[in-house]
PDB file of C-alpha atoms in Angstrom:
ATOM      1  CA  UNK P   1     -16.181 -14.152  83.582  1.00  0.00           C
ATOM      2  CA  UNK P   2     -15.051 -15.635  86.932  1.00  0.00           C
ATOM      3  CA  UNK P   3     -12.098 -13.579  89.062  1.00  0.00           C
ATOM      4  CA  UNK P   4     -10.524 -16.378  89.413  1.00  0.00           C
ATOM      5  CA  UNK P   5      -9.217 -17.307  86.042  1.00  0.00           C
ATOM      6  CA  UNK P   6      -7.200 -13.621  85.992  1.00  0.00           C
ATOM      7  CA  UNK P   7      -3.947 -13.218  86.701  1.00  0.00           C
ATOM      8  CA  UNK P   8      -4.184 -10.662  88.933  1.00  0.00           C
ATOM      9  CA  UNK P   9      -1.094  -9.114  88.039  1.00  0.00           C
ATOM     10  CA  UNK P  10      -2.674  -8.226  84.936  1.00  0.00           C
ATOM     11  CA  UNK P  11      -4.510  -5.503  86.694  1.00  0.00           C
ATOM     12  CA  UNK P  12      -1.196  -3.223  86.959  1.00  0.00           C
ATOM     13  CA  UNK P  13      -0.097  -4.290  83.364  1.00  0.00           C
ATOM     14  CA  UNK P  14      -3.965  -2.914  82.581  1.00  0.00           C
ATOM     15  CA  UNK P  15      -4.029   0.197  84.629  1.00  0.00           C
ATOM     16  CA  UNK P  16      -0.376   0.994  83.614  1.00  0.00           C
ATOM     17  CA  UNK P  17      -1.361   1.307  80.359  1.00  0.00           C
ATOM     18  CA  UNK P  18      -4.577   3.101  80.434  1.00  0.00           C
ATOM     19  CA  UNK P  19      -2.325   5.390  82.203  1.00  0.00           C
ATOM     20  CA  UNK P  20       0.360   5.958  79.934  1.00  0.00           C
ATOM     21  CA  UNK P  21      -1.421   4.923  76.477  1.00  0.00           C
ATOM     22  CA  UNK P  22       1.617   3.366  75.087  1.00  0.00           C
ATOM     23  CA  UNK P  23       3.507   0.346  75.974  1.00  0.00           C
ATOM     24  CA  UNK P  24       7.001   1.493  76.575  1.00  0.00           C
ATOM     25  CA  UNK P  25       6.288   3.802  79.118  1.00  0.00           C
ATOM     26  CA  UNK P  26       3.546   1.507  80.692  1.00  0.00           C
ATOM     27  CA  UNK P  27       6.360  -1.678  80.816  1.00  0.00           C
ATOM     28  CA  UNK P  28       8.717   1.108  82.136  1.00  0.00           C
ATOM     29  CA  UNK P  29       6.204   2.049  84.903  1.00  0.00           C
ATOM     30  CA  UNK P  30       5.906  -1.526  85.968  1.00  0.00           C
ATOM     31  CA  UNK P  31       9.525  -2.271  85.953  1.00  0.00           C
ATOM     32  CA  UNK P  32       9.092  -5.479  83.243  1.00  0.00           C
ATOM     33  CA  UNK P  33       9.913  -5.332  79.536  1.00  0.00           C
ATOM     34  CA  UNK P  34       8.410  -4.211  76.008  1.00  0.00           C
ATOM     35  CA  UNK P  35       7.559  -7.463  74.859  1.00  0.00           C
ATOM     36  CA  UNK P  36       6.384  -8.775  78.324  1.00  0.00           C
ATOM     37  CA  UNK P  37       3.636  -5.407  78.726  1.00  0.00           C
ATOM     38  CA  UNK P  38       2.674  -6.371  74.984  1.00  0.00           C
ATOM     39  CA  UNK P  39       1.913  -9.788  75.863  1.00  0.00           C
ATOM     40  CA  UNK P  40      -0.187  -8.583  79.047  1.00  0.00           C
ATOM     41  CA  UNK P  41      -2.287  -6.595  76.809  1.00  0.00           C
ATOM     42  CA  UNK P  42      -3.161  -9.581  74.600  1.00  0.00           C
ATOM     43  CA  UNK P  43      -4.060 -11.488  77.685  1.00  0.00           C
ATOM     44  CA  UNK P  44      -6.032  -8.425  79.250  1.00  0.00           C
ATOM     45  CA  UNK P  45      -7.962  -8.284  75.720  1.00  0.00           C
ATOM     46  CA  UNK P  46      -8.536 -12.373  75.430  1.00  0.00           C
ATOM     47  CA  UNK P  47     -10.023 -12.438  78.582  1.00  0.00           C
ATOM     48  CA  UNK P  48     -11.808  -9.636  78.174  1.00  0.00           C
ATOM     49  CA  UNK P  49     -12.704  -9.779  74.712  1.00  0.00           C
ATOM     50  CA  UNK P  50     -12.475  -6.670  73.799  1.00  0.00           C
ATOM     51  CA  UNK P  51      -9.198  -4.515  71.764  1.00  0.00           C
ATOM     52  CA  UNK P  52      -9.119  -2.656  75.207  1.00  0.00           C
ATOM     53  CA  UNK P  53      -6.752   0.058  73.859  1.00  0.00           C
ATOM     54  CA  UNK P  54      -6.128   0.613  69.659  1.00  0.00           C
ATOM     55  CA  UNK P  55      -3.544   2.460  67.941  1.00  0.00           C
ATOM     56  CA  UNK P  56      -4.686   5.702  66.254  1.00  0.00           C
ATOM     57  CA  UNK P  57      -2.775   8.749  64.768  1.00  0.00           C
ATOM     58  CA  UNK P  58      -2.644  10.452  68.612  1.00  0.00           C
ATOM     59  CA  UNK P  59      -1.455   7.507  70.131  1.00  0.00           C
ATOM     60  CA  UNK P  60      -3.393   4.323  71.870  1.00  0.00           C
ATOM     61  CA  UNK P  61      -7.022   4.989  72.215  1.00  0.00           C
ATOM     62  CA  UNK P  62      -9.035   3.357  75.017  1.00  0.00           C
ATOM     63  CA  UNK P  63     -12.090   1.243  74.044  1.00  0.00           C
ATOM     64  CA  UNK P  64     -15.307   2.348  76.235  1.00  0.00           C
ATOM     65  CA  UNK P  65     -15.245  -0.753  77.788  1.00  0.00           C
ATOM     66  CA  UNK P  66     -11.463  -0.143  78.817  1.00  0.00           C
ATOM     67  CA  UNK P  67     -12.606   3.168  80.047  1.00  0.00           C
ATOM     68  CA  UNK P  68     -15.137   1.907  82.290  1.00  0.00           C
ATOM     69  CA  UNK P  69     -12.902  -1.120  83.755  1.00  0.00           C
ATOM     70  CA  UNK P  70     -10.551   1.205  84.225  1.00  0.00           C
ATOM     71  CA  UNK P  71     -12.656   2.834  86.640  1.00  0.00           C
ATOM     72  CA  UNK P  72     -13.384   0.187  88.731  1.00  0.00           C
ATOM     73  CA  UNK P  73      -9.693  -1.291  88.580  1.00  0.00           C
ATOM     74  CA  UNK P  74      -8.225   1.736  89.502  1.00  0.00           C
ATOM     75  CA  UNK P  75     -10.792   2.402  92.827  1.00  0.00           C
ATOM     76  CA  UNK P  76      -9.986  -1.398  93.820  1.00  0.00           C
ATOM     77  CA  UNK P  77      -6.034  -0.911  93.399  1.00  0.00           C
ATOM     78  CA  UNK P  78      -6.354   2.724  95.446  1.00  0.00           C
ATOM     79  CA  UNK P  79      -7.463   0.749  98.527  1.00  0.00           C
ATOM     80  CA  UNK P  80      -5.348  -2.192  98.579  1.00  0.00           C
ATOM     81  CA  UNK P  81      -2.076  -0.073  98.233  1.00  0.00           C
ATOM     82  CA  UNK P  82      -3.616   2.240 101.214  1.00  0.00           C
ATOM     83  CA  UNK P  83      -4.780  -1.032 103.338  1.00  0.00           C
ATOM     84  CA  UNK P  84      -1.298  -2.274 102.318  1.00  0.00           C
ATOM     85  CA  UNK P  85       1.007   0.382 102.755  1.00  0.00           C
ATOM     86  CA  UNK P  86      -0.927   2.053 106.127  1.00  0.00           C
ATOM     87  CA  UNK P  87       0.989   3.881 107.957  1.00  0.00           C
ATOM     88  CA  UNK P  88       0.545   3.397 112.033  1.00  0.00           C
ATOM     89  CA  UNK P  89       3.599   5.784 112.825  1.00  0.00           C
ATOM     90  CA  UNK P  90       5.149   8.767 110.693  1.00  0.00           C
ATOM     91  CA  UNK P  91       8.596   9.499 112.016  1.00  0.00           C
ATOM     92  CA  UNK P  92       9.670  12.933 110.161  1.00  0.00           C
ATOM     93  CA  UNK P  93      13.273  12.672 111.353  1.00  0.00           C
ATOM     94  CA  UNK P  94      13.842   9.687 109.512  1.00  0.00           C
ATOM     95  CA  UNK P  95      11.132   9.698 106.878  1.00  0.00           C
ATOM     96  CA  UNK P  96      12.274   9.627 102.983  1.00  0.00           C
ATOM     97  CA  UNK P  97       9.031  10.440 101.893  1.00  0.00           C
ATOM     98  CA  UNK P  98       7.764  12.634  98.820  1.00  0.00           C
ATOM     99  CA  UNK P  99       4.889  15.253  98.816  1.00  0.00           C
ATOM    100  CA  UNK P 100       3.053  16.164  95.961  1.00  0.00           C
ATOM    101  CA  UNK P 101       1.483  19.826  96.216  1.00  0.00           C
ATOM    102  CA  UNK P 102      -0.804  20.752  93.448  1.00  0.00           C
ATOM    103  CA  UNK P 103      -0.608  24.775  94.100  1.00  0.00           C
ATOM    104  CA  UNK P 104      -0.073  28.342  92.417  1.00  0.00           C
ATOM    105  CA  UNK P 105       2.969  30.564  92.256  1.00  0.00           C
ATOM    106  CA  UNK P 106       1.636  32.575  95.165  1.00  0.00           C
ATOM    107  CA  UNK P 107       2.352  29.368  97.558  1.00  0.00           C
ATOM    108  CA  UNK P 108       5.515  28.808  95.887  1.00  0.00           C
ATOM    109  CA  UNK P 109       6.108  32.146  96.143  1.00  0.00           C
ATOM    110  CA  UNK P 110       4.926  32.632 100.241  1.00  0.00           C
ATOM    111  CA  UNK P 111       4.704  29.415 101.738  1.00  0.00           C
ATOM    112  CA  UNK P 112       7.482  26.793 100.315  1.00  0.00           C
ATOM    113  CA  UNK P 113      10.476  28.617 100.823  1.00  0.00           C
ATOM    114  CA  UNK P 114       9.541  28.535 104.756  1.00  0.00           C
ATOM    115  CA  UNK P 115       8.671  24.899 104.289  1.00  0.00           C
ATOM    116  CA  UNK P 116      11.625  23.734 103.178  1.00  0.00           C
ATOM    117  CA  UNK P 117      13.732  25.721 104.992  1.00  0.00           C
ATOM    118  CA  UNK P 118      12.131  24.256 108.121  1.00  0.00           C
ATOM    119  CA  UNK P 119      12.237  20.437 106.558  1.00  0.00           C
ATOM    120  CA  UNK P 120      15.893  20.993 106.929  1.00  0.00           C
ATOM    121  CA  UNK P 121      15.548  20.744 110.573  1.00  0.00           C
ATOM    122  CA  UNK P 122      12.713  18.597 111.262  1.00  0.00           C
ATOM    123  CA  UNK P 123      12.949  16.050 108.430  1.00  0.00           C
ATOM    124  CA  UNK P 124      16.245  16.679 106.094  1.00  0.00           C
ATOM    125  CA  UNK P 125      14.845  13.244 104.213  1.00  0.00           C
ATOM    126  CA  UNK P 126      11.732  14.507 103.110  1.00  0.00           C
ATOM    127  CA  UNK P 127      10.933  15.741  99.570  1.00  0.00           C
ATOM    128  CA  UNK P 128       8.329  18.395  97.998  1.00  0.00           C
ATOM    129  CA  UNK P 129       7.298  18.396  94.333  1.00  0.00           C
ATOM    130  CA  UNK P 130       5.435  21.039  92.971  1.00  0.00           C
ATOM    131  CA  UNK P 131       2.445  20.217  90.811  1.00  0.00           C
ATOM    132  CA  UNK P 132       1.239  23.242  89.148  1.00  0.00           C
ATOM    133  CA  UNK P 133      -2.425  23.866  89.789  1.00  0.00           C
ATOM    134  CA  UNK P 134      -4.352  24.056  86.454  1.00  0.00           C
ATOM    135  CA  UNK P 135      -7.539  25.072  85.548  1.00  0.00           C
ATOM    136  CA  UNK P 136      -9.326  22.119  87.154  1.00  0.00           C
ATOM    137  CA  UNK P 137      -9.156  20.075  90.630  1.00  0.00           C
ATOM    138  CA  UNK P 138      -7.270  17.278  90.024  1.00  0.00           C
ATOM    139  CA  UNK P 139      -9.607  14.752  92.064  1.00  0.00           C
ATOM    140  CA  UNK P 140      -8.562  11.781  90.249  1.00  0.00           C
ATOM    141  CA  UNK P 141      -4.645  12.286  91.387  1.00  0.00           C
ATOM    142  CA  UNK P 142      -5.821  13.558  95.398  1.00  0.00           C
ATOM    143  CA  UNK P 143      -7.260   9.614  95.175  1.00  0.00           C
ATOM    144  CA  UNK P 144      -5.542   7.719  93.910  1.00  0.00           C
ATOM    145  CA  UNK P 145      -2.802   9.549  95.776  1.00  0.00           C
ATOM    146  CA  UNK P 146      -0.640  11.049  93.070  1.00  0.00           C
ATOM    147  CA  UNK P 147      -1.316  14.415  94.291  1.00  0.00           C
ATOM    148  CA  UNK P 148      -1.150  14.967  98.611  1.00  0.00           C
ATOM    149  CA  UNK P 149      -3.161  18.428  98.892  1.00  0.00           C
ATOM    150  CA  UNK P 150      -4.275  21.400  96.447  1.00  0.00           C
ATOM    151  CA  UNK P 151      -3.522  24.711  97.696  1.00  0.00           C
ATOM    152  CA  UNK P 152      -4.962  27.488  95.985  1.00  0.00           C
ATOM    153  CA  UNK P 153      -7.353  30.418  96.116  1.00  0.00           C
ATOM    154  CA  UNK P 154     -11.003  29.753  95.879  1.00  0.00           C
ATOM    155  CA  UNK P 155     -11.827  32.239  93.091  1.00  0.00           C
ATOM    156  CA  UNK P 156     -10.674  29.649  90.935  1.00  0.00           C
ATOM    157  CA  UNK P 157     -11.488  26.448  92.593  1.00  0.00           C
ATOM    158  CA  UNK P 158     -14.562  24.939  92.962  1.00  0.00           C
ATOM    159  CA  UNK P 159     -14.146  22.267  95.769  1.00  0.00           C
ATOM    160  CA  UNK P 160     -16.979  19.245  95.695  1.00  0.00           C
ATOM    161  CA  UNK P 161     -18.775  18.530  98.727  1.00  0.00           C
ATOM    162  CA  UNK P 162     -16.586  15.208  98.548  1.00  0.00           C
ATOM    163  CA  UNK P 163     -13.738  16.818  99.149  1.00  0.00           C
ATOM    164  CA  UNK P 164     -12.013  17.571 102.601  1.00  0.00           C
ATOM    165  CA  UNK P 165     -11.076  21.424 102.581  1.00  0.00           C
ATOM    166  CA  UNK P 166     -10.191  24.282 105.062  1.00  0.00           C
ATOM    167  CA  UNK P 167      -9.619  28.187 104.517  1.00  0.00           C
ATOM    168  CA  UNK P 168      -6.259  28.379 106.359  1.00  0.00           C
ATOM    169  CA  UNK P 169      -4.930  32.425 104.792  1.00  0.00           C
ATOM    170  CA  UNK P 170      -7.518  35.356 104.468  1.00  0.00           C
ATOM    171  CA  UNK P 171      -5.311  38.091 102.955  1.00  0.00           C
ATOM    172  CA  UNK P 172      -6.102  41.483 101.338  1.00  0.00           C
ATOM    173  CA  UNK P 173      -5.090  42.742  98.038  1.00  0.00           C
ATOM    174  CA  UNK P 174      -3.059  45.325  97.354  1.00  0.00           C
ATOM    175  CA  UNK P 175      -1.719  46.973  93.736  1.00  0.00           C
ATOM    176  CA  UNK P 176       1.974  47.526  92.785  1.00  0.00           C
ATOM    177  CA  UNK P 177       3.020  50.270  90.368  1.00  0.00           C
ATOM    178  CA  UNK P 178       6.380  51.128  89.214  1.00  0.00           C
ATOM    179  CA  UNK P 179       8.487  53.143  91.418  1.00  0.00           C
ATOM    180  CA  UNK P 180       8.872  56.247  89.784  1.00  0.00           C
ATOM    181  CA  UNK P 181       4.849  56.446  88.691  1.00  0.00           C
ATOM    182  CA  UNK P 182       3.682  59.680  89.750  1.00  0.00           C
ATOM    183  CA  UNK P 183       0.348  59.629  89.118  1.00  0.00           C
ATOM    184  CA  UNK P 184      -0.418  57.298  92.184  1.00  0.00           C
ATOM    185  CA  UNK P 185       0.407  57.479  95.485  1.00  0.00           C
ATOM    186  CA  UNK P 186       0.561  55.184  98.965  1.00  0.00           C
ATOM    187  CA  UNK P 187      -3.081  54.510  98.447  1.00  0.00           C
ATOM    188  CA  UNK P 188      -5.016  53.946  94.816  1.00  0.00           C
ATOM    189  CA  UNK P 189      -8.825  55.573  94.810  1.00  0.00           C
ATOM    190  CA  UNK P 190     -11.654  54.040  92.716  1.00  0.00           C
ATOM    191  CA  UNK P 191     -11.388  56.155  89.947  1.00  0.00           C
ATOM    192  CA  UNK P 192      -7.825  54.826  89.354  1.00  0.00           C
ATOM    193  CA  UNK P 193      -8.284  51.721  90.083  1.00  0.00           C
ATOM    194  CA  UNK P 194     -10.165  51.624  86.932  1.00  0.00           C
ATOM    195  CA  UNK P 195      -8.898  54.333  85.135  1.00  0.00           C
ATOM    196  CA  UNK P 196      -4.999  52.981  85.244  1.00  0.00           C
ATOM    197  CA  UNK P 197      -3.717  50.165  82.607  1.00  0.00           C
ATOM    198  CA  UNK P 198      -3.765  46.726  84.455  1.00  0.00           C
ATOM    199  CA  UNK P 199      -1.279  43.670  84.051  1.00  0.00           C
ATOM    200  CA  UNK P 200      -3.666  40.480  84.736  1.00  0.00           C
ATOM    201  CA  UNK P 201      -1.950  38.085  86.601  1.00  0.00           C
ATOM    202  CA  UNK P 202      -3.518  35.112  85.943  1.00  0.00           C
ATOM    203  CA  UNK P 203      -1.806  31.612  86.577  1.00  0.00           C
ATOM    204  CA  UNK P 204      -4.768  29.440  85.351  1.00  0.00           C
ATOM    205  CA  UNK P 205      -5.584  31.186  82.039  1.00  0.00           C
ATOM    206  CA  UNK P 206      -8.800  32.596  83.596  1.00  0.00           C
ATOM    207  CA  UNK P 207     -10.734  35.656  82.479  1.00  0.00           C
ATOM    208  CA  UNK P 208     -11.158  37.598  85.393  1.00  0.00           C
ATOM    209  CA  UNK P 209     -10.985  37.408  89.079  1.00  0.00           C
ATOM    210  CA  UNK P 210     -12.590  38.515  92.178  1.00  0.00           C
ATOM    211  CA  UNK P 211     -11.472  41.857  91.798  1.00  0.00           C
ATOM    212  CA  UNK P 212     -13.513  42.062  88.748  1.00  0.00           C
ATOM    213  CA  UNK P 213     -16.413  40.574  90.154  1.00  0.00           C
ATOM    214  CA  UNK P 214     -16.705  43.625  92.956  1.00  0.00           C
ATOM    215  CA  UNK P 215     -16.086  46.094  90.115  1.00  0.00           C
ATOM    216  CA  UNK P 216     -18.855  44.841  87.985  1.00  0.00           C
ATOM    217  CA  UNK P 217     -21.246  44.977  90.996  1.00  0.00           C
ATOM    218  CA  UNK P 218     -20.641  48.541  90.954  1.00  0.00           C
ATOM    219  CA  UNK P 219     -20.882  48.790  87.574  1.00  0.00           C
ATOM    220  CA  UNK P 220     -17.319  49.366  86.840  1.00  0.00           C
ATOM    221  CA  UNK P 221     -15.126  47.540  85.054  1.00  0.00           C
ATOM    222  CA  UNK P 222     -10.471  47.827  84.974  1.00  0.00           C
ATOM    223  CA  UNK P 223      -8.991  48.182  81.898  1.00  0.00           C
ATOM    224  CA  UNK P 224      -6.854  44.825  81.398  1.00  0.00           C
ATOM    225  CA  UNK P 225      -4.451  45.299  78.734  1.00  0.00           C
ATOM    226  CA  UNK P 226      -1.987  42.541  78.908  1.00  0.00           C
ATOM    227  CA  UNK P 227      -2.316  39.020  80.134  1.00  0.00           C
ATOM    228  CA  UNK P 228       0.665  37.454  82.188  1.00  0.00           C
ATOM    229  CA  UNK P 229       0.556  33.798  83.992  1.00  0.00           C
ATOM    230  CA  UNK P 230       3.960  34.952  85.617  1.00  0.00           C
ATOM    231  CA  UNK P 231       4.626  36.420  88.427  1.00  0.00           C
ATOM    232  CA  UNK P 232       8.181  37.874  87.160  1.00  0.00           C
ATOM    233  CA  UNK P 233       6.977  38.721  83.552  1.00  0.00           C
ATOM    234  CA  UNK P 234       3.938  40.894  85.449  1.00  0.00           C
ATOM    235  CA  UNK P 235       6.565  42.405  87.871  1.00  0.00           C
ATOM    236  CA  UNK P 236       8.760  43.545  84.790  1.00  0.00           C
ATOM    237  CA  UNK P 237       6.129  44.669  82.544  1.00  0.00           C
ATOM    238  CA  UNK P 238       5.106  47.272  85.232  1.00  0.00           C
ATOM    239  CA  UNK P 239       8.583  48.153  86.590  1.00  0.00           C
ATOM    240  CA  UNK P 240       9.169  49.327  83.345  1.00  0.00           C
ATOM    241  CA  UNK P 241       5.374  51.140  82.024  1.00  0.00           C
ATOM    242  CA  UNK P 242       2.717  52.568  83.763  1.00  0.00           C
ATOM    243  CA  UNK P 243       0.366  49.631  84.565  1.00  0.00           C
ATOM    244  CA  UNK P 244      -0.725  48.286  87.662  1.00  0.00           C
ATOM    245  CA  UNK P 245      -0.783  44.845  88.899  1.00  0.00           C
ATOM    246  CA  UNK P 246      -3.473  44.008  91.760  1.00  0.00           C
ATOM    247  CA  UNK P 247      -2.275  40.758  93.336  1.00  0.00           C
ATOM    248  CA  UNK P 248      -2.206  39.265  97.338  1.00  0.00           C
ATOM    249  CA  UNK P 249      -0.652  41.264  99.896  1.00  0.00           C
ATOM    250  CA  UNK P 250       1.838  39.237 100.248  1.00  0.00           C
ATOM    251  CA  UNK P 251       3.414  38.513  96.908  1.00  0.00           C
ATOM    252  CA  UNK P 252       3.099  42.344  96.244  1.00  0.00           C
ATOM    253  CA  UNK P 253       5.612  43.028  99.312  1.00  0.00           C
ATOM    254  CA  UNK P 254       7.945  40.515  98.032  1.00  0.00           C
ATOM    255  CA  UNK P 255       8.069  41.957  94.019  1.00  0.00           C
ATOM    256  CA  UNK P 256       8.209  45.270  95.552  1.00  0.00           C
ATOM    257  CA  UNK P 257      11.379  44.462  97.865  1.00  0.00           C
ATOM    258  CA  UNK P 258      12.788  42.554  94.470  1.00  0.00           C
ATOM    259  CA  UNK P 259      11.805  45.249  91.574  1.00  0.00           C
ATOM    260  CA  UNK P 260      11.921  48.737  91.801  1.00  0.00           C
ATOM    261  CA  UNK P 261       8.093  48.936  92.292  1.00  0.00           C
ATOM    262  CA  UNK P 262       5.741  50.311  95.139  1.00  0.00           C
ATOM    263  CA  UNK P 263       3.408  48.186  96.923  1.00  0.00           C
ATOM    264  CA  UNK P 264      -0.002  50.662  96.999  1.00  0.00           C
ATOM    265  CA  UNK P 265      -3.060  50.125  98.672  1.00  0.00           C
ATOM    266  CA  UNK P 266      -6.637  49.229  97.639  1.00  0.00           C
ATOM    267  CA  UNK P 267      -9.889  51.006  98.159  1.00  0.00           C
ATOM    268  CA  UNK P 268     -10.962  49.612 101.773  1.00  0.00           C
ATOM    269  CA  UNK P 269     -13.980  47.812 100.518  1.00  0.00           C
ATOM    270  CA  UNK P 270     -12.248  45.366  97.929  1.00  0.00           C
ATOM    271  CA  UNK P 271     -12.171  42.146  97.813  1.00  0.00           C
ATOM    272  CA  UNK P 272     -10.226  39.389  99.953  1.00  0.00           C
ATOM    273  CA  UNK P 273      -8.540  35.991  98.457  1.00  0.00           C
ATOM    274  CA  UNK P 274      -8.747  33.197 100.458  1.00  0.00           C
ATOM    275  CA  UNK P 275      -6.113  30.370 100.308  1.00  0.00           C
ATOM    276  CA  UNK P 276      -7.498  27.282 101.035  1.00  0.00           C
ATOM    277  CA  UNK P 277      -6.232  23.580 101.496  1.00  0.00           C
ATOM    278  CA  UNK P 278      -8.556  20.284  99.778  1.00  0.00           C
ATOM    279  CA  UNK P 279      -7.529  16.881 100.210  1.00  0.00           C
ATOM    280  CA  UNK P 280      -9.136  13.518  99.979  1.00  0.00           C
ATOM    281  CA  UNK P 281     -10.808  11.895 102.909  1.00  0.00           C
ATOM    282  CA  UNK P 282      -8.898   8.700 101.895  1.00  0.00           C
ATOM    283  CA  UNK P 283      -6.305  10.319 103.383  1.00  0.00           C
ATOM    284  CA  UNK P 284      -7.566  12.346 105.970  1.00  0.00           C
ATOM    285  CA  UNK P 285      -6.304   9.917 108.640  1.00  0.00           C
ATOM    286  CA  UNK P 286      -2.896   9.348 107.181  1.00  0.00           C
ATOM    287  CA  UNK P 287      -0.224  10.426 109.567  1.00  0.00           C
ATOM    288  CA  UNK P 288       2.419  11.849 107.199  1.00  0.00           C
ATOM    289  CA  UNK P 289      -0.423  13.938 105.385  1.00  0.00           C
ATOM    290  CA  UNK P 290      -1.800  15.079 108.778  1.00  0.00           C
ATOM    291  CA  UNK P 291       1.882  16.294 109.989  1.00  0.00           C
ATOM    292  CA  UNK P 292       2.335  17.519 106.556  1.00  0.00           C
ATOM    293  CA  UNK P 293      -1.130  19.804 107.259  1.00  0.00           C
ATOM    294  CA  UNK P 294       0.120  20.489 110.314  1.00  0.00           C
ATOM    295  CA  UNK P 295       3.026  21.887 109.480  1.00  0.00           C
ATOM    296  CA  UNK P 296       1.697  24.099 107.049  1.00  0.00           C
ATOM    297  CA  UNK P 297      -1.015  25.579 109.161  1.00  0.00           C
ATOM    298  CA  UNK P 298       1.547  26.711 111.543  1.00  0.00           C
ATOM    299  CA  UNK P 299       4.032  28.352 108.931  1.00  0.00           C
ATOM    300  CA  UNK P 300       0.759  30.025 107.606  1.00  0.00           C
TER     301      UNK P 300
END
């Protein structure tokens, strides 16, 4: 099999379409036709000899050996559009360019509405999309540059060694109640910490959280009795019962100004969440990602 004798625009048909597993979207994608992407992928499968991708009941399945070029395709396409579209100078001011954030309502919550307020000064041009952070690092999209940065809390993110990442927000916990609850006052003890009904705010789906980690190395354990991935469905469930919600410092001042709820103090000893930032280091030099970092520490 000699380089050579590929078109190597067949590449982008290929990756397209392991992409999007169906040839529509893929010939959308790549700005060309239906029939053109169709006759791509029977010239990606005669040279390689191999179906590549095959039509099942879910949609087009890859092949193993379309799984594993894929790989390698989509690490060599990653560095020629960097080496290609480098970036020497970043000029905010004038810049049209698009972030992707992979984050959690508390930054949406905290941190973006700053952000953009300030983009209207320093670069009006400039666009943020929110990616929702799910349960897993999404390492594949921070390179091949689909994703920009993660921001999130580490209790739920486990950050490879690969990965660039800084702890840029150390911030306590605190509990909100509604605002007529009179069993609990500017401060919550131990005993009802664990004795109250808890709202579990819990974005990613997860089980438990650091909160419940220090409890069980005391032996204790809160009694969770509803789940809520929402920060407004938490805040109403409690506004209007006698739950608590534990939650950052932060986001509890802003439900409490919002809802008629109390922000209420933890037990001194609890735990701390910790938001950190992870990028790739094929990026690290970029200068619209560094200002982008840079801008973000400082609103922090």
């Amino acid at each position: 099999m000699k380089l050579h004798q590929l078109d190597l625009n067949l590449l982008l048909a290929f990756d397209a379409l392991m992409s999007q597993r169906n040839v529509t979207r893929a010939a959308q994608q790549c700005f060309i036709s239906q029939p053109a992407m169709s006759h791509a992928l029977n010239r990606l499968r005669q040279f390689f000899e191999d179906p590549l991708l095959v039509r099942s009941a879910t949609g087009m399945q890859p092949t193993q050996r379309a799984q594993s070029l894929h790989q390698a395709v989509r690490r060599a396409l990653t560095l020629l559009e960097q080496e290609l579209g480098r970036e020497e100078h970043f000029e905010p001011a004038s810049s049209r360019r698009r972030f992707v954030i992979s984050t959690t309502d508390y930054v949406e919550c905290v941190l973006i509405p700053p952000l953009i307020n300030r983009l209207k000064t320093l670069a009006p041009g400039v666009r943020i999309e929110i990616d929702i952070l799910r349960d897993q690092l999404p390492e594949a999209a921070l390179a091949n540059g689909e994703v920009d940065l993660v921001l999130g809390f580490d209790e739920y993110m486990k950050v490879p060694a690969s990965l660039c990442t800084e702890t840029w927000l150390t911030e306590p916990l605190a509990g909100v109640v509604a605002a007529d609850h009179s069993e609990v006052g500017d401060a919550l003890t131990l005993t009802q910490l664990t004795a109250l009904p808890h709202v579990f705010h819990s974005p990613l789906g997860t089980r438990e959280a650091s909160i419940d980690t220090w409890l069980a190395e005391q032996g204790l354990k809160r009694q969770i009795s509803v789940n809520s991935q929402s920060y407004m469905s938490a805040a109403a469930i409690v506004a209007q019962s006698d739950h608590l919600l534990v939650l950052p410092s932060k986001v509890a001042g802003l439900l409490a100004g919002a809802w008629p709820l109390r922000k209420v103090a933890l037990p001194a000893t609890a735990p701390v969440y910790h938001l950190n930032c992870v990028w790739h280091p094929l990026h690290d030099r970029q200068p619209a990602l560094q200002w982008l970092r840079e801008l973000l520490r400082s609103l922090i």
